[in-house]
Tab-separated table of C-alpha atoms in Angstrom:
chain	number	residue	atom	x	y	z
Q	146	UNK	CA	28.623	-10.931	7.749
Q	147	UNK	CA	27.739	-13.491	10.455
Q	148	UNK	CA	24.730	-15.748	9.942
Q	149	UNK	CA	21.550	-14.939	11.821
Q	150	UNK	CA	19.899	-17.500	14.051
Q	151	UNK	CA	16.145	-17.793	14.615
Q	152	UNK	CA	16.139	-15.627	17.757
Q	153	UNK	CA	18.505	-12.955	16.410
Q	154	UNK	CA	17.158	-9.570	15.396
Q	155	UNK	CA	17.837	-8.135	11.964
Q	156	UNK	CA	20.658	-5.609	11.716
Q	157	UNK	CA	19.518	-2.024	12.006
Q	158	UNK	CA	20.956	1.392	12.557
Q	159	UNK	CA	22.896	3.781	10.335
Q	160	UNK	CA	25.019	1.002	8.809
Q	161	UNK	CA	21.936	-1.092	7.942
Q	162	UNK	CA	19.045	1.231	7.058
Q	163	UNK	CA	15.644	-0.350	6.523
Q	164	UNK	CA	14.809	-0.802	2.851
Q	165	UNK	CA	11.736	0.974	1.471
Q	166	UNK	CA	9.334	-0.759	-0.894
Q	167	UNK	CA	6.671	1.165	-2.768
Q	168	UNK	CA	3.625	-0.687	-4.078
Q	169	UNK	CA	1.696	0.995	-6.892
Q	170	UNK	CA	-1.918	-0.194	-7.018
Q	171	UNK	CA	-3.622	0.569	-10.336
Q	172	UNK	CA	-6.232	-2.186	-10.695
Q	173	UNK	CA	-9.877	-1.609	-9.727
Q	174	UNK	CA	-11.756	-3.959	-7.429
Q	175	UNK	CA	-13.386	-6.875	-9.208
Q	176	UNK	CA	-11.360	-6.535	-12.426
Q	177	UNK	CA	-9.189	-9.566	-11.656
Q	178	UNK	CA	-7.426	-11.292	-8.776
Q	179	UNK	CA	-4.744	-8.580	-8.813
Q	180	UNK	CA	-6.307	-6.490	-6.012
Q	181	UNK	CA	-6.110	-9.442	-3.606
Q	182	UNK	CA	-2.624	-10.375	-4.830
Q	183	UNK	CA	-1.411	-6.810	-4.368
Q	184	UNK	CA	-2.742	-6.667	-0.813
Q	185	UNK	CA	-1.061	-10.005	-0.036
Q	186	UNK	CA	2.225	-8.729	-1.509
Q	187	UNK	CA	2.111	-5.554	0.582
Q	188	UNK	CA	1.486	-7.499	3.793
Q	189	UNK	CA	4.273	-9.967	2.962
Q	190	UNK	CA	6.680	-7.189	1.989
Q	191	UNK	CA	6.178	-5.467	5.326
Q	192	UNK	CA	8.018	-8.340	7.017
Q	193	UNK	CA	11.202	-7.359	5.193
Q	194	UNK	CA	11.021	-3.631	4.566
Q	195	UNK	CA	9.303	-0.362	5.289
Q	196	UNK	CA	6.384	-0.256	2.826
Q	197	UNK	CA	4.364	2.479	1.210
Q	198	UNK	CA	1.223	1.886	-0.830
Q	199	UNK	CA	0.132	4.333	-3.526
Q	200	UNK	CA	-3.231	3.969	-5.272
Q	201	UNK	CA	-3.223	5.345	-8.827
Q	202	UNK	CA	-5.740	5.584	-11.672
Q	203	UNK	CA	-8.650	3.169	-11.277
Q	204	UNK	CA	-6.836	1.690	-8.275
Q	205	UNK	CA	-8.134	4.556	-6.124
Q	206	UNK	CA	-11.592	2.990	-6.348
Q	207	UNK	CA	-10.346	0.183	-4.076
Q	208	UNK	CA	-10.273	2.742	-1.268
Q	209	UNK	CA	-13.997	3.507	-1.510
Q	210	UNK	CA	-16.298	2.092	1.143
Q	211	UNK	CA	-18.834	-0.208	-0.443
Q	212	UNK	CA	-22.402	-0.940	0.553
Q	213	UNK	CA	-21.983	-4.493	-0.758
Q	214	UNK	CA	-20.586	-6.143	2.351
Q	215	UNK	CA	-20.395	-9.578	0.708
Q	216	UNK	CA	-18.102	-8.185	-1.984
Q	217	UNK	CA	-15.857	-6.143	0.315
Q	218	UNK	CA	-15.806	-8.140	3.562
Q	219	UNK	CA	-12.420	-9.787	3.038
Q	220	UNK	CA	-10.913	-6.616	1.605
Q	221	UNK	CA	-12.138	-4.538	4.537
Q	222	UNK	CA	-10.367	-6.937	6.872
Q	223	UNK	CA	-7.249	-6.865	4.694
Q	224	UNK	CA	-7.128	-3.092	4.534
Q	225	UNK	CA	-7.556	-2.849	8.310
Q	226	UNK	CA	-4.613	-5.253	8.661
Q	227	UNK	CA	-2.308	-2.703	7.041
Q	228	UNK	CA	-1.991	-0.808	10.325
Q	229	UNK	CA	-1.448	-4.088	12.206
Q	230	UNK	CA	1.545	-4.683	9.924
Q	231	UNK	CA	2.795	-1.133	10.628
Q	232	UNK	CA	2.060	0.045	7.095
Q	233	UNK	CA	1.162	3.664	7.716
Q	234	UNK	CA	2.310	5.219	4.438
Q	235	UNK	CA	-0.882	4.826	2.427
Q	236	UNK	CA	-1.368	7.368	-0.328
Q	237	UNK	CA	-3.609	8.000	-3.303
Q	238	UNK	CA	-3.276	10.183	-6.371
Q	239	UNK	CA	-5.307	13.342	-5.835
Q	240	UNK	CA	-6.016	13.695	-9.571
Q	241	UNK	CA	-7.263	10.090	-9.861
Q	242	UNK	CA	-9.470	10.540	-6.788
Q	243	UNK	CA	-10.982	13.646	-8.346
Q	244	UNK	CA	-11.462	11.881	-11.712
Q	245	UNK	CA	-13.278	8.960	-10.042
Q	246	UNK	CA	-15.286	11.039	-7.569
Q	247	UNK	CA	-13.568	9.625	-4.472
Q	248	UNK	CA	-14.173	11.798	-1.407
Q	249	UNK	CA	-12.175	11.738	1.837
Q	250	UNK	CA	-15.129	10.549	3.934
Q	251	UNK	CA	-15.520	7.501	1.637
Q	252	UNK	CA	-12.039	6.113	2.346
Q	253	UNK	CA	-11.947	2.651	3.880
Q	254	UNK	CA	-8.524	3.348	5.468
Q	255	UNK	CA	-6.674	6.459	6.501
Q	256	UNK	CA	-4.789	7.580	3.413
Q	257	UNK	CA	-3.243	10.842	2.281
Q	258	UNK	CA	-3.545	12.406	-1.145
Q	259	UNK	CA	-0.409	13.136	-3.149
Q	260	UNK	CA	0.234	15.264	-6.198
Q	261	UNK	CA	1.851	13.618	-9.234
Q	262	UNK	CA	5.179	15.257	-8.305
Q	263	UNK	CA	5.008	13.898	-4.754
Q	264	UNK	CA	4.216	10.422	-6.121
Q	265	UNK	CA	7.203	10.675	-8.448
Q	266	UNK	CA	9.410	11.562	-5.459
Q	267	UNK	CA	8.123	8.556	-3.474
Q	268	UNK	CA	9.105	6.329	-6.401
Q	269	UNK	CA	12.553	7.932	-6.734
Q	270	UNK	CA	13.226	7.483	-2.995
Q	271	UNK	CA	12.210	3.797	-2.982
Q	272	UNK	CA	14.666	0.900	-3.018
Q	273	UNK	CA	12.183	-1.114	-5.096
Q	274	UNK	CA	8.819	-0.468	-6.735
Q	275	UNK	CA	6.179	-3.103	-7.423
Q	276	UNK	CA	3.230	-2.340	-9.658
Q	277	UNK	CA	-0.136	-4.126	-9.652
């Protein structure tokens, strides 16, 4: 394979399909630095692959709008950046959302709910899975 130069585009097409990374977010906001690290990893990963983000368990609480603007300000900006980085596959576990009382109108970003079977299929179809 020939070397790429700075101005060259990455190979694409049927012979070079784009890789798919799936990021599983399971940590609640404020529990540790993991929520910020996971967001940084997703944004960085989008430079190299098609990315999907799936919020599971307590991680779904990261999607809830917060009244505490000081606490959420940087995260709000980060979540809004997902669309700027062409990360449109944002999902959350419907069972976890129900367990934690998360309602659609409370979501900080546009995300779709998935059943456990649909989440399993997303993981199976991924080239790599990262869990936070």
